[in-house]
Amino acid sequence: MCGIVGYIGKRQCAPILLDGLGRLAYRGYDSAGMAVLTEGKIQVIKAKGRLSVLEERTKNGTTVEGSIGIAHTRWATHGEPSDVNSHPHISQSGKFAVVHNGIIENYRKLRTFLTEKGFTFMSETDTEVFAHLIEYYYNGNLVETMWKVMRKIEGSYALGVLCDDYPDSFLAVRKDSPLIVGIGEGENFIASDVPAILKYTKKVCYLEDNEIVVLKKDNVTVYNADGETIDKEICTINWDVASAEKGGYEHFMFKEIMEQSKALQDTIHPRIKDGEIVLDNIVLTSEYLNSVDKIFIVACGSAYHVGVAGKYVIESLVGKPTEVDLASEFRYRNPIVTDRTLIIIISQSGETADTIAAMREAKRLGGRVISIVNVVGSTIAKESDEVLYTWAGPEIAVATTKAYSTQLACMYLLGIYMSQKLGKLSDAEQKALVAAVKALPEAVEKILSCRENVQFMASRFYNSKNIFFIGRNLDYAVALEGSLKLKEISYIHSEAYAAGELKHGTISLIEDGTLVVAPATGERLFDKMLSNIREVKARGAVVMAIAAEGNTAIAEEADYCLYVPKTHPLLTPSLTVIPMQLFGYYVASIKGCDIDKPRNLAKSVTVE
Ligand code: AGP
């Protein structure tokens, strides 16, 4: 989704803005632009296409004078990607320039209103409404004007505003869209995400909804929704620029796949003490847990797939009815939530619009929300009742890998924690499970070290038109993720099916040579899975199974088999997913796809 960077200080701002936009490119974009205040006048440079267009046009920013500016990468929502639809947008007189991430829902009404007032629109975007509306209501005081404008706007926005009346400051505001403020020495910043400014400062504060910030080079002033100035907590980011760089790897996705053992270790190990799970920020008493009659797990995309696995894990460990739901469905389907409902929200970014809305709906209905989040200070982390962080570090590639793995780990930790409170497991069961969770990082490392086997499979099947993934129970949950990984970056059509469901329709799509990926780690349903493998093979499929080491029976049925270390039956997705991630990655790599920025996708889906 769109990325915003803003700078004020002593340095020439254009190179800093371009560098920041480059570090937000992972969010996905189709055009870019910047507005810089030069000698009291706003200069706008913007273009459709890659950032390199802007870089070439401005010689990496060096030809643009000025030390106060705002910049933007656009991911089109209203109007096609084009020069004119790119941000910044300027007001009729050129006095104001705005960059915006979000969606203005009542923009048609406002556009009509402004047109009747004599404003001429240059673009098809909703954002241009912001620029003209600010000009329409401007009374010489930009903060006051913004309050008025915000009352008229319905929708979500992170907004940066430059005004030529204010040569030594600029303004920003947010509602339902991420925006951080970076505090430097004699310079200050705004950005959609930390990597954009980390080179210059590690001190940030997180804006809340409806807060306005006015940035000058030596100070920032934040106003709350009542117009009062407030002191914001300043947080120090505990990771560095190198964590958000490729570090010699060809793609962020591959780097992040390879970082999974370490990420799992950081997420799991500090939370195991004397064979028990200790979750510092979470206080679920046995009394409360006994009162819970329903658990929801709500998320989008890969995080939802974690939820599908989580349902099996929680039901088996905690013994409470657990329902997993897509956030975009949950938020609109009148879910039955009471004060006895526990809602687990999962999100890497903590900024996914549908997930935020689902969380707010769950809270409104009286439920208690625990979130599993990667980005510290994100909206979901802040608004949920309790948060369990996945210590995955920054994830840049659009296709999630280490965030998925650490979310899954958090799901195990939470499940065991709840079962401890309820006394559901015997000492021996608890010991075995905790030991198996603790051993996951090492097992993942072992799979990664055998990645050439997966690379070979990718070289064999990269030309496929359709690839199916089938599995049962937890193998089904991980099949969903394997299929998504493959399709989102390689553009090969792929579907995941519960293996028992295949013959209710989808099996008609199997023809000679169709690849079927069959995770078959579940011991209880292994024989049934073998039958499903035989069924697809009988119709011409080529089967690539993924099974636990030592399983020889599978080799007799499948055409190919990738092995993962044996683990506790509830933990198999953590291992099975690794060859699937690698398979998607290698297929996309052989096909020459833009792996870190797949077409049409954005890292953080901050609009509905
Ligand atoms: C998966 O590779 C995608 N990046 C996507 O499905 C993602 O998991 C989804 O958009 C949810 O994002 P979140 O975890 O930041 O909420």
XYZ file of C-alpha atoms and ligand atoms in Angstrom:
624
model
C 0.000 0.000 0.000
C 1.039 3.622 -0.269
C 4.145 4.778 1.547
C 4.730 8.223 3.030
C 7.954 9.965 4.036
C 8.365 13.547 5.195
C 11.443 15.483 6.260
C 12.318 18.800 7.837
C 15.847 19.760 8.879
C 19.033 21.342 7.670
C 19.889 18.897 4.925
C 18.717 18.833 1.330
C 15.553 16.796 1.690
C 15.002 15.247 -1.757
C 17.761 12.583 -1.485
C 16.486 11.679 1.994
C 12.916 11.426 0.743
C 13.957 9.210 -2.172
C 16.008 6.981 0.095
C 13.038 6.667 2.466
C 10.640 5.843 -0.373
C 13.073 3.170 -1.557
C 12.917 1.556 1.864
C 9.122 1.553 1.720
C 9.043 0.037 -1.770
C 8.334 -3.378 -0.215
C 4.831 -2.124 0.554
C 4.038 -2.238 -3.156
C 3.550 0.793 -5.410
C 2.966 1.850 -8.983
C 4.061 5.500 -8.959
C 5.979 7.934 -6.801
C 6.360 11.630 -6.163
C 7.502 14.358 -3.832
C 6.717 17.951 -2.949
C 9.488 20.183 -1.688
C 9.258 23.722 -0.377
C 11.879 25.683 -2.278
C 12.234 29.415 -1.593
C 8.656 29.669 -0.367
C 7.160 27.799 -3.312
C 5.989 24.210 -3.518
C 7.702 22.207 -6.232
C 6.102 18.869 -7.185
C 7.858 16.092 -9.087
C 5.929 12.879 -9.661
C 5.786 10.038 -12.128
C 4.136 6.737 -12.861
C 6.372 3.696 -12.559
C 9.374 2.731 -10.513
C 11.197 5.091 -8.196
C 14.112 5.058 -10.621
C 12.086 7.358 -12.891
C 12.017 9.968 -10.156
C 15.641 9.335 -9.263
C 16.754 9.842 -12.853
C 14.649 12.948 -13.263
C 16.148 14.585 -10.165
C 19.644 13.043 -10.311
C 18.901 11.155 -7.106
C 17.290 14.228 -5.627
C 20.360 16.442 -5.952
C 18.742 18.839 -8.420
C 15.871 19.669 -6.049
C 16.730 22.412 -3.548
C 14.994 22.682 -0.191
C 15.082 21.080 3.227
C 11.382 20.501 3.897
C 9.343 18.044 1.881
C 6.847 15.201 1.727
C 6.977 12.183 -0.563
C 4.848 9.219 -1.519
C 4.708 5.877 -3.254
C 1.211 5.197 -4.577
C -0.634 1.894 -4.801
C -3.611 2.802 -6.987
C -7.120 2.593 -5.556
C -9.008 5.479 -7.225
C -7.857 5.958 -10.810
C -5.252 4.053 -12.770
C -1.518 4.418 -12.158
C -0.546 7.578 -14.091
C 1.553 10.711 -13.676
C -1.463 12.826 -12.890
C -2.932 10.399 -10.346
C 0.398 10.117 -8.525
C 0.847 11.974 -5.261
C 1.500 14.659 -4.073
C -1.687 16.442 -5.077
C -1.823 20.200 -4.914
C -4.728 22.504 -4.141
C -6.206 24.772 -6.785
C -3.934 27.729 -6.026
C -0.859 25.586 -5.419
C -0.676 26.715 -1.783
C -1.016 23.193 -0.351
C 0.440 19.828 -1.284
C -0.738 16.572 0.256
C 0.347 12.937 0.293
C -2.157 10.368 1.509
C -2.374 6.712 2.409
C -5.909 5.416 2.899
C -9.301 5.830 1.314
C -11.743 8.718 1.521
C -15.112 7.020 1.491
C -17.264 10.124 0.938
C -14.986 11.571 -1.728
C -17.700 11.664 -4.404
C -19.906 13.856 -2.259
C -16.983 16.108 -1.378
C -15.863 16.270 -4.987
C -19.311 17.433 -6.047
C -19.368 19.975 -3.224
C -15.954 21.368 -4.174
C -16.760 21.401 -7.889
C -19.834 23.496 -7.120
C -17.563 25.847 -5.191
C -15.435 26.316 -8.287
C -12.610 23.845 -7.720
C -11.283 21.978 -10.744
C -10.038 18.445 -10.271
C -6.960 17.330 -12.170
C -6.913 13.667 -11.136
C -9.300 10.778 -10.559
C -8.063 10.257 -7.009
C -9.938 10.581 -3.754
C -6.866 12.303 -2.290
C -7.213 15.478 -4.354
C -10.330 16.216 -2.321
C -8.091 16.650 0.721
C -5.937 19.282 -0.987
C -8.892 21.376 -2.177
C -10.838 20.996 1.041
C -7.892 22.296 3.057
C -7.694 25.278 0.736
C -11.455 25.855 0.934
C -11.499 25.959 4.739
C -8.094 27.605 5.244
C -8.265 30.516 7.684
C -4.546 31.191 8.045
C -4.167 28.602 10.807
C -3.345 25.178 9.361
C -3.996 23.165 12.535
C -7.445 24.700 13.026
C -8.194 24.155 9.355
C -7.232 20.501 9.648
C -9.734 19.940 12.480
C -12.447 21.289 10.253
C -11.360 19.191 7.272
C -11.114 16.042 9.375
C -14.696 16.491 10.504
C -15.803 16.457 6.861
C -13.777 13.418 5.798
C -15.065 9.866 6.195
C -12.506 7.137 5.707
C -8.943 6.321 6.561
C -5.883 8.472 6.154
C -2.278 9.041 6.979
C -1.703 12.475 5.548
C 1.267 14.792 5.112
C 0.532 18.454 4.307
C 2.896 21.117 3.052
C 1.760 24.764 2.949
C 3.721 27.647 1.455
C 2.623 29.929 4.316
C 4.692 27.725 6.646
C 8.271 27.684 5.360
C 9.602 26.185 8.598
C 7.097 23.420 9.370
C 4.792 20.827 7.913
C 1.844 18.913 9.299
C 0.697 15.323 9.423
C -2.326 13.497 10.751
C -3.604 9.946 10.868
C -6.824 8.006 11.195
C -6.915 4.238 10.644
C -3.706 4.290 8.622
C -0.181 3.908 10.005
C 2.102 6.904 10.502
C 5.119 7.330 12.736
C 7.113 10.404 13.675
C 10.919 10.134 13.740
C 12.758 12.399 16.136
C 16.261 13.376 15.048
C 18.901 15.935 16.021
C 17.910 19.184 14.335
C 15.709 17.211 11.937
C 12.422 15.357 12.161
C 10.537 12.907 9.998
C 7.239 11.234 9.280
C 6.967 7.816 7.679
C 4.565 4.967 7.091
C 7.049 2.555 8.600
C 10.299 2.541 10.532
C 12.759 1.380 7.814
C 12.212 4.665 5.931
C 13.902 6.717 8.640
C 16.049 4.242 10.553
C 19.210 5.443 8.845
C 18.719 8.842 10.492
C 17.102 8.111 13.850
C 15.992 5.265 16.083
C 13.691 7.468 18.135
C 10.071 7.318 17.073
C 6.637 8.076 18.383
C 3.474 6.447 17.139
C 0.600 8.740 16.255
C -2.873 7.731 17.451
C -6.015 8.234 15.433
C -7.056 11.887 15.023
C -3.772 13.237 16.366
C -2.173 16.067 14.422
C 1.568 16.594 14.479
C 3.338 19.790 13.456
C 6.987 19.178 12.652
C 9.692 21.822 12.794
C 13.372 21.057 12.501
C 13.992 21.395 16.245
C 10.709 20.168 17.694
C 7.479 18.343 17.065
C 4.135 19.281 18.595
C 1.350 16.738 18.801
C -2.297 17.739 19.299
C -4.911 15.249 20.468
C -8.457 14.974 19.179
C -9.530 17.751 21.590
C -6.951 20.137 20.170
C -4.727 20.002 23.286
C -0.973 19.574 22.955
C 0.154 16.263 24.398
C 3.414 14.595 25.388
C 3.983 11.454 23.373
C 6.029 8.529 24.502
C 9.252 8.290 22.489
C 10.277 4.702 21.761
C 13.695 3.489 20.689
C 13.766 0.979 17.859
C 15.834 -2.026 18.861
C 16.842 -3.214 15.398
C 19.112 -1.557 12.876
C 19.193 -0.711 9.185
C 21.042 -3.960 8.375
C 18.043 -5.990 9.601
C 15.943 -4.299 6.954
C 18.508 -4.773 4.177
C 19.206 -7.786 2.002
C 22.610 -8.494 3.526
C 24.031 -10.194 0.439
C 20.931 -12.261 -0.378
C 19.331 -11.838 -3.763
C 15.865 -11.363 -2.333
C 14.393 -10.316 0.989
C 12.139 -13.363 0.827
C 15.086 -15.747 0.732
C 16.860 -13.856 3.502
C 13.716 -14.047 5.617
C 13.257 -17.771 4.918
C 16.828 -18.334 6.053
C 16.295 -16.219 9.190
C 13.490 -18.403 10.456
C 15.464 -20.517 12.854
C 16.753 -17.392 14.625
C 13.315 -15.723 14.559
C 11.747 -18.818 16.114
C 14.417 -18.913 18.753
C 13.823 -15.247 19.655
C 10.071 -15.831 19.804
C 10.107 -19.118 21.710
C 13.104 -19.434 23.999
C 12.622 -16.403 26.305
C 9.090 -17.643 26.962
C 10.036 -21.062 28.275
C 11.031 -21.143 31.934
C 11.471 -24.393 33.865
C 9.420 -26.338 31.363
C 6.506 -23.871 31.561
C 5.313 -21.219 29.152
C 5.578 -17.732 30.600
C 3.953 -14.920 28.650
C 4.957 -11.656 30.243
C 2.259 -9.392 28.904
C -0.601 -11.849 29.087
C -2.569 -12.529 32.207
C -5.260 -15.097 31.617
C -6.360 -16.511 34.956
C -7.811 -20.001 35.268
C -10.991 -18.385 36.533
C -11.270 -16.292 33.382
C -10.375 -19.183 31.092
C -12.944 -21.420 32.754
C -15.544 -18.761 31.991
C -14.626 -18.614 28.291
C -17.150 -20.491 26.184
C -15.858 -19.646 22.720
C -12.594 -18.681 21.063
C -12.360 -16.900 17.727
C -9.178 -16.610 15.706
C -9.450 -13.776 13.195
C -6.944 -12.667 10.549
C -6.270 -12.251 6.813
C -4.120 -14.135 4.303
C -1.242 -16.116 5.744
C -2.132 -14.978 9.238
C -5.543 -16.587 8.660
C -3.744 -19.791 7.686
C -1.979 -19.670 11.042
C -5.462 -19.419 12.504
C -6.604 -22.536 10.635
C -3.732 -24.449 12.252
C -4.457 -22.640 15.514
C -8.000 -23.976 15.622
C -6.696 -27.563 15.698
C -4.043 -26.633 18.261
C -6.312 -24.683 20.619
C -9.176 -27.160 20.463
C -6.836 -30.005 21.178
C -4.881 -28.287 23.976
C -7.518 -26.089 25.563
C -10.707 -28.014 24.818
C -12.759 -24.919 23.970
C -14.818 -24.516 20.795
C -12.642 -22.466 18.462
C -13.712 -20.834 15.254
C -11.351 -19.308 12.710
C -12.577 -16.505 10.531
C -11.359 -14.168 7.822
C -11.323 -10.642 9.208
C -13.145 -9.282 6.141
C -15.995 -11.722 6.817
C -16.030 -11.550 10.593
C -16.406 -7.775 10.672
C -19.633 -7.840 8.664
C -21.344 -11.029 9.748
C -22.742 -10.166 13.164
C -20.529 -12.643 15.018
C -21.834 -13.917 18.319
C -19.401 -12.400 20.778
C -20.009 -11.936 24.496
C -17.889 -11.210 27.540
C -17.172 -14.935 27.604
C -15.572 -14.855 24.154
C -11.821 -14.710 23.692
C -10.682 -13.367 20.333
C -7.193 -14.038 19.024
C -6.229 -11.536 16.336
C -3.186 -12.311 14.190
C -1.329 -9.765 12.078
C 2.282 -9.269 11.080
C 1.913 -5.559 10.355
C -0.707 -4.802 12.974
C -2.149 -2.392 10.393
C -4.332 -4.577 8.147
C -7.546 -2.599 7.720
C -9.969 -5.545 7.856
C -8.200 -7.068 10.851
C -8.291 -3.764 12.725
C -12.015 -3.432 12.007
C -12.655 -7.027 13.126
C -10.724 -6.407 16.352
C -12.705 -3.244 17.071
C -15.986 -5.040 16.367
C -15.012 -7.877 18.719
C -14.160 -5.385 21.450
C -17.334 -3.413 20.869
C -19.338 -6.590 21.387
C -17.638 -7.168 24.727
C -15.012 -9.791 23.809
C -11.467 -9.872 25.146
C -8.825 -9.505 22.455
C -5.350 -11.001 22.492
C -3.286 -10.118 19.455
C -0.298 -11.842 17.920
C 1.598 -9.044 16.193
C 5.070 -8.418 14.801
C 5.219 -4.627 14.553
C 5.647 -2.980 17.927
C 3.459 0.090 18.383
C 1.121 -0.829 15.530
C -2.599 -0.143 15.795
C -3.546 -3.728 16.650
C -0.772 -4.007 19.224
C -1.975 -0.807 20.861
C -5.700 -1.431 20.778
C -5.913 -5.092 21.720
C -6.340 -5.971 25.396
C -3.115 -7.958 25.413
C -0.401 -8.504 22.852
C 1.955 -11.388 22.232
C 4.762 -10.168 19.995
C 6.324 -12.351 17.336
C 9.955 -11.356 17.560
C 10.541 -11.946 13.846
C 12.293 -8.625 13.188
C 11.375 -6.524 10.165
C 9.746 -8.506 7.373
C 10.145 -6.760 4.039
C 9.174 -9.320 1.359
C 5.496 -9.171 0.487
C 5.238 -12.936 0.818
C 5.427 -13.627 4.503
C 7.651 -16.430 5.779
C 9.285 -15.689 9.104
C 6.224 -13.836 10.347
C 4.033 -16.858 9.513
C 6.432 -19.176 11.334
C 6.643 -17.027 14.435
C 2.866 -16.485 14.476
C 2.474 -20.237 14.466
C 4.983 -20.482 17.313
C 2.988 -17.905 19.275
C -0.139 -19.935 18.684
C 1.575 -22.962 20.256
C 2.847 -20.874 23.155
C -0.608 -19.440 23.766
C -2.263 -22.859 23.491
C 0.144 -24.446 25.966
C -0.129 -21.437 28.276
C -3.915 -21.745 28.365
C -3.785 -25.505 28.857
C -1.349 -24.989 31.768
C -3.837 -22.637 33.398
C -6.628 -25.115 32.935
C -4.503 -28.114 33.933
C -5.357 -29.921 30.721
C -2.068 -31.715 30.135
C -0.347 -34.270 32.313
C 3.179 -33.399 33.446
C 4.655 -35.814 30.936
C 2.544 -34.439 28.053
C 3.429 -30.870 28.975
C 7.126 -31.711 29.202
C 7.170 -33.461 25.853
C 5.278 -30.676 24.111
C 7.373 -27.842 25.552
C 10.580 -29.701 24.676
C 9.319 -30.164 21.121
C 8.476 -26.452 20.802
C 11.924 -25.565 22.113
C 13.507 -27.835 19.497
C 11.684 -26.227 16.542
C 14.438 -23.699 15.632
C 17.005 -26.475 15.305
C 14.665 -28.631 13.221
C 13.970 -25.689 10.917
C 17.696 -25.098 10.517
C 18.124 -28.734 9.490
C 15.441 -28.439 6.782
C 17.003 -25.241 5.464
C 20.352 -26.945 5.163
C 18.792 -29.504 2.781
C 17.220 -26.876 0.539
C 18.874 -28.219 -2.642
C 16.293 -31.042 -2.696
C 13.524 -28.466 -2.915
C 15.439 -26.515 -5.539
C 15.563 -29.661 -7.651
C 11.789 -30.118 -7.338
C 11.286 -26.497 -8.393
C 13.459 -26.990 -11.483
C 11.316 -29.987 -12.361
C 7.905 -28.277 -11.968
C 8.367 -24.535 -12.588
C 6.497 -24.816 -15.891
C 3.312 -26.180 -14.324
C 0.020 -24.491 -15.138
C -1.840 -25.759 -12.066
C -0.537 -27.152 -8.812
C -2.741 -28.592 -6.073
C -1.942 -28.913 -2.392
C -3.819 -31.476 -0.344
C -3.651 -32.441 3.309
C -5.703 -33.467 6.300
C -6.122 -31.574 9.593
C -2.884 -29.712 10.338
C -1.465 -30.854 7.009
C -4.455 -29.176 5.387
C -3.808 -25.963 7.333
C -0.241 -25.834 6.085
C -1.305 -26.794 2.555
C -3.293 -23.539 2.440
C -0.125 -21.599 3.161
C 2.012 -23.606 0.731
C -0.458 -22.921 -2.041
C -0.622 -19.190 -1.273
C 3.176 -18.896 -1.155
C 3.466 -20.481 -4.572
C 0.716 -18.549 -6.334
C 1.421 -15.099 -4.935
C 5.014 -14.966 -6.136
C 5.186 -17.378 -9.101
C 1.733 -16.625 -10.589
C 1.100 -20.356 -11.064
C -2.519 -21.211 -10.412
C -2.728 -23.248 -7.264
C -5.387 -24.430 -4.863
C -5.282 -26.092 -1.499
C -7.862 -28.671 -0.542
C -8.665 -30.776 2.460
C -7.657 -34.124 0.981
C -10.992 -35.738 1.812
C -12.851 -32.984 -0.016
C -11.096 -33.427 -3.332
C -13.469 -36.007 -4.712
C -16.414 -33.690 -4.143
C -15.503 -31.748 -7.264
C -11.928 -30.618 -7.580
C -10.532 -33.979 -8.580
C -11.991 -33.362 -12.041
C -9.172 -30.848 -12.567
C -6.468 -33.456 -12.112
C -5.013 -34.605 -15.413
C -1.872 -36.289 -16.664
C 1.172 -34.677 -15.103
C -0.645 -32.327 -12.690
C 1.566 -31.779 -9.651
C -0.109 -32.489 -6.329
C 1.845 -31.482 -3.238
C 0.801 -33.701 -0.352
C 2.004 -32.922 3.163
C 1.434 -36.179 5.019
C 2.882 -35.789 8.480
C -0.260 -36.578 10.458
C 0.097 -40.094 11.874
C -3.538 -40.568 12.859
C -4.848 -39.927 9.351
C -1.844 -41.201 7.454
C -3.635 -44.167 5.871
C -6.477 -41.965 4.723
C -3.964 -39.581 3.209
C -2.316 -42.471 1.373
C -5.719 -43.310 -0.122
C -6.081 -39.725 -1.316
C -2.622 -39.858 -2.861
C -3.592 -43.066 -4.678
C -6.809 -41.411 -5.923
C -5.006 -38.495 -7.569
C -2.245 -40.706 -8.922
C -4.864 -42.941 -10.525
C -5.967 -39.837 -12.460
C -2.505 -39.017 -13.720
C -1.195 -36.710 -10.972
C 2.459 -36.535 -10.052
C 2.686 -36.462 -6.263
C 5.308 -34.674 -4.228
C 4.793 -35.715 -0.625
C 6.239 -34.073 2.470
C 6.615 -36.487 5.332
C 8.444 -37.067 8.573
C 11.883 -38.651 8.461
C 11.691 -42.412 8.842
C 8.364 -42.703 7.049
C 9.145 -45.268 4.364
C 5.563 -46.092 3.446
C 5.129 -42.755 1.708
C 8.028 -43.353 -0.681
C 6.150 -46.320 -2.150
C 3.136 -44.195 -3.065
C 4.453 -40.736 -3.912
C 6.587 -39.917 -6.948
C 8.837 -37.671 -4.881
C 9.177 -37.159 -1.185
C 10.728 -34.358 0.852
C 11.472 -35.196 4.458
C 11.291 -33.043 7.566
C 12.439 -34.010 11.072
C 9.920 -35.810 13.246
C 8.238 -33.606 15.838
C 5.216 -33.527 18.144
C 2.029 -34.144 16.089
C 0.678 -30.646 16.883
C 3.824 -28.900 15.668
C 4.228 -30.383 12.193
C 3.103 -27.226 10.284
C 6.160 -25.376 11.597
C 8.379 -27.812 9.736
C 6.240 -28.761 6.739
C 5.854 -25.136 5.744
C 9.592 -24.658 5.208
C 9.964 -26.823 2.054
C 6.757 -25.245 0.755
C 8.116 -21.720 1.206
C 11.342 -22.768 -0.484
C 9.410 -24.422 -3.313
C 7.429 -21.244 -4.009
C 10.590 -19.178 -3.809
C 12.666 -21.364 -6.152
C 9.861 -21.710 -8.709
C 9.421 -17.927 -8.794
C 13.176 -17.460 -8.999
C 13.544 -19.824 -11.973
C 10.644 -18.038 -13.679
C 12.367 -14.687 -13.106
C 9.462 -13.188 -11.155
C 9.720 -10.032 -9.084
C 9.780 -12.088 -5.889
C 9.850 -9.372 -3.247
C 7.253 -7.227 -4.961
C 4.777 -9.519 -6.716
C 2.375 -7.843 -9.109
C -0.754 -6.234 -7.667
C 0.213 -7.055 -4.082
C 1.128 -4.872 -1.144
C 2.885 -5.862 2.045
C 0.507 -4.162 4.364
C -3.126 -3.950 3.265
C -4.158 -0.766 4.996
C -7.311 -0.219 2.952
C -10.435 -2.317 2.930
C 1.062 -13.504 2.547
O 2.288 -13.813 2.038
C 0.662 -12.081 2.437
N 1.675 -11.170 2.682
C -0.676 -11.763 3.085
O -1.556 -12.822 2.924
C -0.646 -11.353 4.582
O -0.398 -12.459 5.385
C -1.997 -10.685 4.923
O -2.177 -9.573 4.102
C -2.100 -10.299 6.370
O -1.171 -9.315 6.709
P -0.877 -8.970 8.211
O -0.298 -10.205 8.838
O 0.099 -7.837 8.179
O -2.178 -8.598 8.852
